[in-house]
Short mmCIF file of C-alpha atoms and ligand atoms in Angstrom, two decimals:
data_model
loop_
_atom_site.label_atom_id
_atom_site.label_comp_id
_atom_site.label_asym_id
_atom_site.label_seq_id
_atom_site.Cartn_x
_atom_site.Cartn_y
_atom_site.Cartn_z
CA MET A 1 99.12 -18.97 185.30
CA ALA A 2 102.52 -18.66 185.81
CA SER A 3 103.29 -16.03 182.90
CA ARG A 4 100.22 -13.56 183.96
CA GLY A 5 101.61 -12.79 187.24
CA LYS A 6 99.37 -10.60 190.00
CA TRP A 7 99.98 -7.20 191.22
CA GLY A 8 102.20 -7.13 194.64
CA SER A 9 99.75 -4.54 196.78
CA LYS A 10 96.90 -2.28 196.30
CA VAL A 11 98.93 0.81 196.58
CA GLY A 12 101.19 -1.03 194.17
CA PHE A 13 98.33 -1.27 191.65
CA ILE A 14 96.62 2.19 191.97
CA LEU A 15 100.19 3.46 191.04
CA ALA A 16 100.53 1.47 187.95
CA ALA A 17 96.91 2.12 186.79
CA ALA A 18 97.47 5.68 187.59
CA GLY A 19 100.75 5.44 185.83
CA SER A 20 98.82 3.91 182.44
CA ALA A 21 96.46 6.84 182.92
CA ILE A 22 98.84 9.64 183.54
CA GLY A 23 101.11 10.36 180.82
CA LEU A 24 101.51 12.78 177.51
CA GLY A 25 97.66 12.56 177.55
CA ASN A 26 97.95 14.54 180.55
CA ILE A 27 100.86 16.85 179.63
CA TRP A 28 100.72 17.19 176.19
CA ARG A 29 97.37 16.12 174.78
CA PHE A 30 94.95 17.65 177.48
CA PRO A 31 96.68 21.48 176.91
CA TYR A 32 96.79 21.03 173.13
CA ILE A 33 93.13 20.16 172.79
CA THR A 34 91.59 22.57 175.35
CA GLY A 35 93.59 25.39 173.43
CA ASN A 36 91.97 24.22 170.15
CA ASN A 37 88.97 23.95 171.79
CA GLY A 38 88.65 27.31 173.10
CA GLY A 39 89.30 26.86 176.78
CA ALA A 40 87.25 27.08 180.05
CA LEU A 41 84.37 25.55 178.36
CA PHE A 42 86.04 22.26 177.27
CA VAL A 43 87.67 22.01 180.62
CA LEU A 44 84.35 22.27 182.42
CA ILE A 45 82.77 19.56 179.97
CA TYR A 46 85.99 17.22 180.09
CA ILE A 47 85.56 17.36 184.03
CA VAL A 48 81.80 16.35 183.73
CA ALA A 49 82.97 13.62 181.44
CA ILE A 50 85.32 12.49 183.90
CA ILE A 51 82.68 12.02 186.28
CA VAL A 52 79.55 10.68 184.31
CA LEU A 53 81.22 8.65 181.89
CA GLY A 54 84.90 7.85 182.83
CA LEU A 55 84.56 6.60 186.46
CA PRO A 56 81.68 4.32 185.54
CA ILE A 57 83.40 3.07 182.49
CA MET A 58 86.38 2.36 184.72
CA LEU A 59 84.70 0.46 187.39
CA ALA A 60 82.89 -1.85 184.76
CA GLU A 61 86.49 -2.21 183.07
CA PHE A 62 88.21 -3.27 186.58
CA ALA A 63 85.05 -5.50 187.37
CA LEU A 64 85.10 -7.29 183.95
CA GLY A 65 89.08 -7.66 184.37
CA ARG A 66 89.26 -8.80 188.17
CA ALA A 67 86.06 -11.40 187.42
CA THR A 68 87.31 -13.57 184.42
CA ALA A 69 91.07 -12.45 185.05
CA LYS A 70 91.50 -12.41 181.31
CA ASN A 71 92.51 -10.25 178.51
CA PRO A 72 89.69 -7.95 177.08
CA VAL A 73 89.38 -10.91 174.39
CA GLY A 74 89.25 -13.60 176.92
CA ALA A 75 87.14 -11.75 178.98
CA PHE A 76 84.24 -11.46 176.80
CA ASN A 77 84.32 -15.03 175.88
CA ALA A 78 84.46 -16.06 179.70
CA ILE A 79 81.43 -14.24 180.08
CA ARG A 80 79.54 -14.87 176.95
CA PRO A 81 81.29 -17.97 175.15
CA GLY A 82 79.98 -18.41 171.24
CA THR A 83 79.31 -15.14 171.01
CA LYS A 84 80.66 -11.95 168.85
CA TRP A 85 81.03 -10.30 171.72
CA HIS A 86 84.53 -11.03 172.03
CA PHE A 87 84.91 -8.59 169.14
CA THR A 88 84.80 -5.61 171.27
CA GLY A 89 87.84 -7.33 172.78
CA PHE A 90 89.68 -7.65 169.25
CA LEU A 91 88.89 -3.65 168.74
CA GLY A 92 90.73 -3.34 171.92
CA VAL A 93 93.57 -4.98 171.06
CA ILE A 94 94.17 -2.99 167.82
CA THR A 95 93.09 0.26 169.07
CA GLY A 96 96.15 -0.22 171.65
CA VAL A 97 98.42 -0.81 168.76
CA MET A 98 97.51 2.22 166.91
CA ILE A 99 97.55 4.38 170.09
CA LEU A 100 100.88 2.59 170.84
CA THR A 101 102.16 4.09 167.15
CA PHE A 102 101.35 7.89 166.98
CA TYR A 103 101.64 7.98 170.94
CA SER A 104 105.67 6.36 170.73
CA VAL A 105 106.23 9.29 168.11
CA ILE A 106 105.37 11.89 170.82
CA ALA A 107 107.26 10.23 173.41
CA GLY A 108 110.32 10.15 170.92
CA TRP A 109 110.34 14.16 171.28
CA THR A 110 110.44 14.12 174.83
CA LEU A 111 113.70 11.90 174.84
CA GLY A 112 115.09 14.46 172.19
CA TYR A 113 113.88 17.05 174.17
CA CYS A 114 116.11 15.71 177.10
CA LEU A 115 118.89 15.81 174.99
CA LYS A 116 118.23 19.17 173.87
CA CYS A 117 118.19 20.74 176.98
CA LEU A 118 121.32 18.94 178.20
CA GLY A 119 123.08 20.61 175.53
CA GLY A 120 121.94 23.91 176.62
CA GLN A 121 119.92 24.51 172.99
CA PHE A 122 117.12 26.75 175.18
CA LYS A 123 119.09 28.79 177.21
CA GLY A 124 118.03 32.13 176.60
CA ILE A 125 115.30 30.74 174.12
CA VAL A 126 112.64 33.30 173.12
CA ARG A 127 109.19 32.10 171.06
CA GLU A 128 110.09 32.26 167.82
CA LYS A 129 113.37 30.31 168.17
CA ALA A 130 111.48 27.93 170.48
CA ALA A 131 109.22 27.61 167.36
CA LEU A 132 111.90 27.04 164.97
CA VAL A 133 113.83 24.33 167.10
CA PHE A 134 110.55 22.29 167.07
CA GLN A 135 109.77 22.36 163.56
CA SER A 136 113.31 21.55 162.15
CA PHE A 137 113.07 18.78 165.08
CA ILE A 138 109.84 16.98 163.96
CA SER A 139 110.57 17.74 160.20
CA ASP A 140 113.78 15.48 160.40
CA SER A 141 113.20 11.85 159.39
CA TRP A 142 115.89 10.06 160.95
CA VAL A 143 115.94 11.75 164.09
CA GLN A 144 112.51 10.89 164.21
CA ILE A 145 112.45 7.56 163.53
CA LEU A 146 115.57 7.05 166.01
CA TRP A 147 113.57 8.29 168.78
CA LEU A 148 110.91 6.54 168.06
CA ALA A 149 112.64 3.37 168.01
CA VAL A 150 114.62 3.97 171.29
CA PHE A 151 111.11 4.77 172.82
CA LEU A 152 109.66 1.78 171.66
CA LEU A 153 112.80 -0.63 172.51
CA LEU A 154 112.45 0.92 176.24
CA THR A 155 108.86 -0.26 176.01
CA ILE A 156 109.58 -3.84 174.76
CA TYR A 157 112.15 -4.16 177.24
CA ILE A 158 109.75 -3.62 180.17
CA VAL A 159 107.10 -5.52 179.20
CA SER A 160 108.74 -8.76 178.07
CA LYS A 161 109.82 -8.85 181.90
CA GLY A 162 106.26 -9.11 182.78
CA ILE A 163 103.99 -7.76 185.59
CA SER A 164 104.98 -6.70 189.11
CA GLY A 165 109.01 -6.68 188.95
CA GLY A 166 108.43 -4.70 185.86
CA LEU A 167 105.56 -2.16 186.10
CA GLU A 168 105.58 -1.21 190.06
CA LYS A 169 109.14 -0.22 190.49
CA TYR A 170 109.12 2.44 188.09
CA ALA A 171 105.70 3.66 188.95
CA LYS A 172 106.56 4.33 192.57
CA VAL A 173 109.35 6.32 192.19
CA MET A 174 108.92 8.59 189.55
CA MET A 175 105.44 9.77 189.38
CA PRO A 176 105.79 11.87 192.65
CA LEU A 177 109.02 13.27 191.14
CA LEU A 178 107.45 14.65 188.29
CA PHE A 179 104.58 16.17 190.52
CA VAL A 180 107.04 18.20 192.31
CA ILE A 181 108.70 19.05 189.35
CA MET A 182 105.20 20.38 187.96
CA LEU A 183 104.57 22.60 191.11
CA LEU A 184 107.76 24.37 190.68
CA LEU A 185 106.70 25.03 187.21
CA LEU A 186 103.62 26.18 188.20
CA ILE A 187 105.01 28.76 190.51
CA ARG A 188 107.37 29.95 187.35
CA SER A 189 104.19 30.37 185.14
CA LEU A 190 101.85 32.14 187.52
CA THR A 191 104.34 34.49 188.08
CA LEU A 192 105.18 35.53 184.62
CA PRO A 193 103.88 39.03 183.51
CA GLY A 194 100.85 38.63 181.75
CA ALA A 195 99.85 35.41 183.31
CA GLU A 196 96.29 36.16 184.12
CA LYS A 197 95.00 36.52 180.64
CA GLY A 198 96.12 32.81 180.19
CA LEU A 199 94.00 31.84 183.82
CA GLN A 200 90.93 33.67 182.16
CA PHE A 201 91.08 31.64 179.22
CA TYR A 202 91.43 28.81 180.93
CA LEU A 203 88.81 29.06 183.47
CA LYS A 204 86.33 31.55 182.44
CA PRO A 205 84.04 29.83 180.33
CA ASP A 206 82.52 31.39 177.07
CA PHE A 207 79.46 29.58 176.46
CA SER A 208 79.09 31.06 172.86
CA LYS A 209 81.95 28.90 171.74
CA ILE A 210 79.50 25.78 172.60
CA ASN A 211 79.28 22.70 169.52
CA GLY A 212 78.99 19.15 168.79
CA ARG A 213 83.03 19.08 167.78
CA VAL A 214 83.80 20.07 171.79
CA PHE A 215 81.84 17.51 173.24
CA LEU A 216 83.66 14.95 171.26
CA ALA A 217 86.71 16.16 172.02
CA ALA A 218 86.36 16.18 175.71
CA MET A 219 85.00 12.93 175.48
CA GLY A 220 87.69 11.46 173.78
CA GLN A 221 89.84 13.60 176.03
CA ALA A 222 88.43 11.88 179.39
CA PHE A 223 88.77 8.32 178.05
CA PHE A 224 92.30 8.87 176.45
CA SER A 225 93.60 10.28 179.62
CA LEU A 226 91.75 7.83 182.12
CA SER A 227 93.43 4.99 179.50
CA LEU A 228 89.51 3.46 179.10
CA GLY A 229 87.80 2.01 175.80
CA MET A 230 90.43 -0.65 174.46
CA GLY A 231 90.85 -2.85 177.75
CA THR A 232 93.38 -1.32 179.42
CA MET A 233 91.89 -0.75 182.61
CA LEU A 234 90.44 -4.17 182.21
CA THR A 235 93.55 -5.78 182.01
CA TYR A 236 95.13 -4.04 184.85
CA GLY A 237 92.29 -5.32 186.48
CA SER A 238 92.43 -8.82 185.66
CA TYR A 239 95.73 -8.77 187.70
CA LEU A 240 94.04 -7.64 190.99
CA LYS A 241 93.43 -9.78 193.97
CA ARG A 242 90.04 -10.64 195.14
CA LYS A 243 90.29 -8.46 198.40
CA GLU A 244 91.06 -5.12 196.55
CA ASN A 245 88.57 -2.27 196.34
CA LEU A 246 87.55 -1.67 192.57
CA VAL A 247 85.67 1.37 193.72
CA SER A 248 88.20 3.24 195.74
CA SER A 249 90.91 2.37 192.98
CA ALA A 250 88.86 3.84 190.44
CA ALA A 251 88.19 7.11 192.38
CA TRP A 252 91.97 7.27 192.97
CA VAL A 253 93.26 7.00 189.49
CA ALA A 254 90.58 9.03 188.33
CA ALA A 255 91.27 11.72 190.37
CA LEU A 256 95.27 11.83 190.51
CA ASP A 257 94.94 11.73 186.59
CA SER A 258 92.49 14.78 186.29
CA LEU A 259 94.98 16.65 189.26
CA ILE A 260 98.09 16.22 187.00
CA ALA A 261 96.14 17.10 183.78
CA ILE A 262 94.49 20.30 185.26
CA LEU A 263 97.81 21.33 186.95
CA ALA A 264 99.75 20.92 183.67
CA GLY A 265 97.00 23.31 182.40
CA PHE A 266 97.78 25.87 184.94
CA ILE A 267 101.45 25.81 183.76
CA ILE A 268 101.07 25.92 179.91
CA PHE A 269 98.30 28.81 179.58
CA PRO A 270 99.51 31.44 181.69
CA ALA A 271 103.09 31.12 180.12
CA LEU A 272 101.58 30.81 176.58
CA PHE A 273 99.68 33.79 177.05
CA SER A 274 102.52 35.96 179.04
CA GLN A 275 104.42 35.28 175.39
CA ASN A 276 101.47 36.63 173.74
CA MET A 277 101.22 33.29 171.96
CA MET A 278 98.18 31.50 170.47
CA PRO A 279 96.77 28.45 172.42
CA ASP A 280 95.36 27.00 169.38
CA GLN A 281 98.58 25.49 167.69
CA GLY A 282 97.74 22.25 168.13
CA PRO A 283 100.34 19.24 168.76
CA GLY A 284 103.54 21.22 169.03
CA LEU A 285 102.23 23.62 171.29
CA VAL A 286 103.89 22.04 174.85
CA PHE A 287 107.03 21.51 173.21
CA VAL A 288 107.41 25.18 172.17
CA ILE A 289 106.33 26.85 175.39
CA LEU A 290 107.90 24.66 177.93
CA PRO A 291 111.46 25.32 176.48
CA VAL A 292 110.57 28.98 177.02
CA ILE A 293 109.34 28.84 180.48
CA PHE A 294 112.53 27.03 181.28
CA SER A 295 114.59 29.65 180.01
CA GLN A 296 113.21 31.88 182.37
CA MET A 297 113.92 29.89 185.35
CA PRO A 298 117.12 29.74 187.42
CA GLY A 299 118.63 26.49 186.69
CA GLY A 300 116.61 26.00 183.96
CA VAL A 301 118.90 23.58 181.83
CA TRP A 302 118.48 20.88 184.52
CA PHE A 303 114.60 21.67 185.40
CA GLY A 304 114.00 21.45 181.28
CA PHE A 305 116.31 18.18 181.43
CA ALA A 306 114.75 16.61 184.77
CA PHE A 307 111.27 17.54 183.64
CA PHE A 308 111.61 15.98 180.14
CA THR A 309 113.13 12.62 181.91
CA LEU A 310 110.38 12.21 183.78
CA LEU A 311 107.73 13.21 181.28
CA ALA A 312 109.45 10.21 179.14
CA VAL A 313 109.19 7.88 182.12
CA ALA A 314 105.24 9.08 182.62
CA ALA A 315 104.85 8.36 178.77
CA LEU A 316 106.84 4.60 179.77
CA THR A 317 104.30 4.04 181.94
CA SER A 318 101.23 4.40 179.72
CA THR A 319 103.26 2.85 176.78
CA ILE A 320 103.76 -0.02 178.58
CA SER A 321 100.30 -0.82 179.52
CA LEU A 322 99.30 -0.05 175.75
CA LEU A 323 101.51 -2.55 174.84
CA GLU A 324 100.05 -5.13 177.63
CA VAL A 325 97.12 -5.42 175.94
CA PRO A 326 97.96 -7.31 172.92
CA VAL A 327 100.86 -9.06 174.55
CA ALA A 328 98.14 -10.08 177.37
CA PHE A 329 95.83 -11.43 174.52
CA LEU A 330 98.86 -13.29 172.72
CA ILE A 331 99.58 -15.12 175.66
CA ASP A 332 95.93 -16.21 176.95
CA GLU A 333 94.62 -16.97 173.85
CA LYS A 334 97.43 -18.24 171.57
CA LYS A 335 99.53 -19.53 174.37
CA TRP A 336 102.71 -17.50 173.19
CA PRO A 337 105.56 -16.96 175.62
CA ARG A 338 105.38 -13.18 176.49
CA ARG A 339 108.87 -12.22 174.71
CA LYS A 340 107.82 -13.73 171.65
CA ALA A 341 104.49 -11.91 171.71
CA THR A 342 105.90 -8.50 172.94
CA TRP A 343 108.93 -8.35 170.50
CA LEU A 344 106.33 -9.16 167.89
CA VAL A 345 103.73 -6.73 168.67
CA GLY A 346 106.39 -4.01 169.22
CA MET A 347 107.99 -4.63 165.80
CA VAL A 348 104.37 -4.16 164.16
CA ALA A 349 103.57 -1.04 166.10
CA PHE A 350 107.29 0.49 164.93
CA VAL A 351 106.44 -0.07 161.40
CA LEU A 352 103.03 1.29 161.93
CA ALA A 353 104.20 4.27 163.51
CA VAL A 354 106.63 4.97 160.57
CA PRO A 355 103.99 7.19 158.83
CA SER A 356 103.04 9.38 162.12
CA ALA A 357 106.85 9.73 162.47
CA LEU A 358 107.15 10.99 158.96
CA SER A 359 103.86 13.62 159.60
CA GLY A 360 105.97 16.51 160.99
CA GLY A 361 107.44 17.64 157.71
CA GLY A 362 109.59 14.68 157.11
CA VAL A 363 107.38 13.37 154.34
CA ARG A 364 104.97 15.84 152.66
CA PHE A 365 102.53 13.12 151.95
CA PHE A 366 101.86 12.07 155.42
CA THR A 367 102.46 15.87 156.64
CA ASN A 368 99.55 17.24 154.49
CA LEU A 369 97.27 14.25 153.50
CA PRO A 370 95.35 14.70 150.37
CA ILE A 371 91.56 15.87 150.86
CA LEU A 372 91.87 15.86 155.05
CA HIS A 373 94.13 18.43 154.88
CA LYS A 374 95.66 17.00 157.93
CA ASP A 375 98.55 15.33 159.07
CA PHE A 376 98.84 11.48 159.34
CA LEU A 377 99.66 11.85 163.13
CA SER A 378 96.45 14.44 164.04
CA LEU A 379 94.31 11.79 162.07
CA TRP A 380 95.31 8.83 163.97
CA ASP A 381 95.06 10.68 167.01
CA LYS A 382 91.72 11.57 166.39
CA LEU A 383 90.66 8.46 164.78
CA TRP A 384 91.97 5.83 167.46
CA GLY A 385 92.42 8.42 170.26
CA ASN A 386 88.93 10.01 170.18
CA ILE A 387 86.43 7.70 167.94
CA ALA A 388 87.81 4.03 168.37
CA LEU A 389 87.98 5.21 172.31
CA SER A 390 84.65 5.94 172.49
CA ILE A 391 82.87 3.06 170.70
CA GLY A 392 84.93 0.64 172.70
CA ALA A 393 83.39 2.83 175.97
CA PHE A 394 80.15 2.21 174.41
CA LEU A 395 80.12 -1.24 173.65
CA VAL A 396 81.37 -1.90 177.24
CA ALA A 397 78.70 0.31 179.04
CA ILE A 398 76.16 -2.22 176.59
CA PHE A 399 78.14 -5.23 177.37
CA VAL A 400 77.84 -4.88 181.37
CA GLY A 401 74.84 -3.08 181.57
CA TYR A 402 72.86 -5.54 179.66
CA VAL A 403 74.65 -8.70 178.19
CA TRP A 404 76.69 -9.44 181.42
CA LYS A 405 73.80 -7.53 183.65
CA THR A 406 74.99 -5.02 186.09
CA ALA A 407 73.78 -6.86 189.03
CA ASN A 408 76.74 -9.67 188.24
CA ALA A 409 79.08 -6.76 187.88
CA LEU A 410 78.05 -5.15 191.44
CA ASP A 411 78.31 -8.83 192.67
CA GLU A 412 82.26 -8.44 191.54
CA ILE A 413 82.57 -5.17 192.77
CA THR A 414 81.11 -6.15 196.60
CA ASN A 415 81.89 -9.61 197.21
CA ASN A 416 84.81 -8.92 198.95
CA GLY A 417 82.59 -6.98 201.58
CA VAL A 418 83.33 -3.73 199.91
CA LYS A 419 80.77 -1.05 200.25
CA PHE A 420 79.25 0.68 197.45
CA ARG A 421 76.95 3.74 198.35
CA LEU A 422 76.73 5.26 194.59
CA ALA A 423 75.57 1.41 193.26
CA LYS A 424 72.38 2.91 191.68
CA CYS A 425 74.13 5.78 190.26
CA TRP A 426 76.42 3.75 188.38
CA VAL A 427 73.89 1.41 187.33
CA LEU A 428 72.20 4.44 186.14
CA SER A 429 74.90 5.78 184.40
CA ILE A 430 76.04 2.24 182.72
CA LYS A 431 72.58 1.38 181.72
CA TYR A 432 71.47 4.76 180.38
CA VAL A 433 73.95 7.97 180.36
CA CYS A 434 76.97 6.24 178.83
CA PRO A 435 75.14 4.71 176.01
CA LEU A 436 73.10 7.61 175.34
CA LEU A 437 75.87 10.26 175.71
CA ILE A 438 78.15 8.54 173.81
CA LEU A 439 75.89 7.54 170.97
CA ILE A 440 74.51 10.98 170.63
CA VAL A 441 78.13 12.31 170.88
CA LEU A 442 79.48 10.47 168.18
CA ILE A 443 76.39 10.35 165.70
CA SER A 444 76.58 14.40 166.09
CA GLN A 445 79.87 14.55 164.26
CA PHE A 446 78.15 13.50 161.08
CA PHE A 447 75.78 16.41 160.93
N1 LIG B 1 96.02 7.46 179.09
C1 LIG B 1 97.30 7.85 178.58
C2 LIG B 1 97.91 9.21 178.80
O1 LIG B 1 97.04 9.89 179.27
C3 LIG B 1 97.83 6.92 177.52
C4 LIG B 1 97.02 5.42 177.41
C5 LIG B 1 97.48 4.16 178.03
C6 LIG B 1 96.03 5.46 176.85
N2 LIG B 1 96.63 3.08 177.80
C7 LIG B 1 95.91 4.13 177.18
C8 LIG B 1 95.27 5.99 176.23
C9 LIG B 1 94.66 3.20 176.53
C10 LIG B 1 93.68 5.12 175.74
C11 LIG B 1 93.61 4.00 176.10
O2 LIG B 1 99.00 9.33 178.64
#
C-alpha cells in the first residue's frame, strides 16, 4: 500500500479528476473536431453523449476503482479472477500509452507557443502569417522532438513523485486561473466584428449534415474529454477513500469539463468567422486562430504567454493521469518501484511518439501516410482516441452490467449512506443504452 497513496480530500479528488479530464481535449480537440463535423449539430450530439454515455461510464469506473483499490488490470482480476476480463484492463494500459504519445506532441506545441508569445512573434499577426508560423513550427523535426521530450520529462518527473503531493498541489491553483483567462478571451472574441456568424455555426444545428461519422466523433470526443474508456477514472477512483460521494464527484467532473469545452468553442468560432477562416482545418485550428485573437488584445503578448502556459499545465494534469495508469499497473501487478515504472513507460512513450512528432511535415511518410492519405498523428488520434476508448467503454459497461452486476456496483456507490436518486436510470444506461449505442455507432463505421 505504501507506494499507492490516497487522495488528501474530496475537493482534491474532484480537482485532480477534473484536472485529468480538462486538457487539450477541451481546448484543442473539441474545437477542431466540432469544426470538422459541421458545428452546432455535433455540439448537440456531444452534450447528449456526455449525459447518456459519459456520466454513467464515469460512475462505473469510479465504483470499480474504489471497490477494488486496484489498477485496471488488477481491478478486473480482483472481481473475476481467472477469466479473460483483465484484458480489458490491458487494453486500457496500452491505450493510455498510445494516447500519451500523440497527446504529448500537441502539449509540446503549447510549450513552443509560450516562447513564441514571449518572443513577440505574434505581435500584430494576421491570419496568413499565423498559419505560416504554425506550419513551419510543426514541420521542424528537431524542434518537435525537443518540445515533446521536455513535456514528457515534466510528466515523468511529477508522476515519479507519487499521488497526493504530486497531483493535487498543481491542480488546485492552475485550473481556476485558466478559467479566468478564458473568460477574458471570450469577451474579446465575442466583440470582434463578424462574431455572429461564428455563433451561428456553433449554435444553430443543420440537421441535413447528420451521418454516422458525426456520431462516432461525438461519442469518441465525450469519452476522450472525460478521460474514460481506458481506466484513468478507475485508477483515480482506486485512490479514493470510502466516505466520498461517487455520484456527486462524477457530476462535478463532467460539469466542469463540459463547461471548459463549451467555453473554448465560444472563444474559437466567433474569432474564426470574424477572420473569414474555415472551421474545418484540423488539428492546427486553435494554434492558428489564438495568436490572431491575442494580437488584437491590449497586452496580447502577456495574455498569450499566460494562456499557453496554463494550457500546458492543463495538458500536464492530463498526461499525468495517462501515465499513471500503466505505472499503477506495474507497481501493483509487477511490484516495480514507482520511479522505475515511471521512467520505463515514459521512455517507451517517447520512442512511440516520434512518428507523431514528425507527422506535421518533418518526414513525408508520416505526414501523408500511403493509402490512408492522413497524417500519423490524426490517424493515432482517431484510432486510440475514438475507437479504442469506445471499445473500452463498451467493455466496462458489459462488465459492470452483466459480470460484476449493477447491484454490486450500486452497493459500492451507496454503501457509505450516499443517496442515489437516479440509480434506476444508471442501471438502464449501463445495461442497455451504453452497450447498444456504442456498438451501433462503432459498427456503422464499416458501412
Ligand atoms: N481528458 C483529457 C483531455 O481532455 C485527456 C486524457 C487524460 C484522456 N486521460 C485520458 C483521454 C484517458 C482519454 C483517456 O485533454
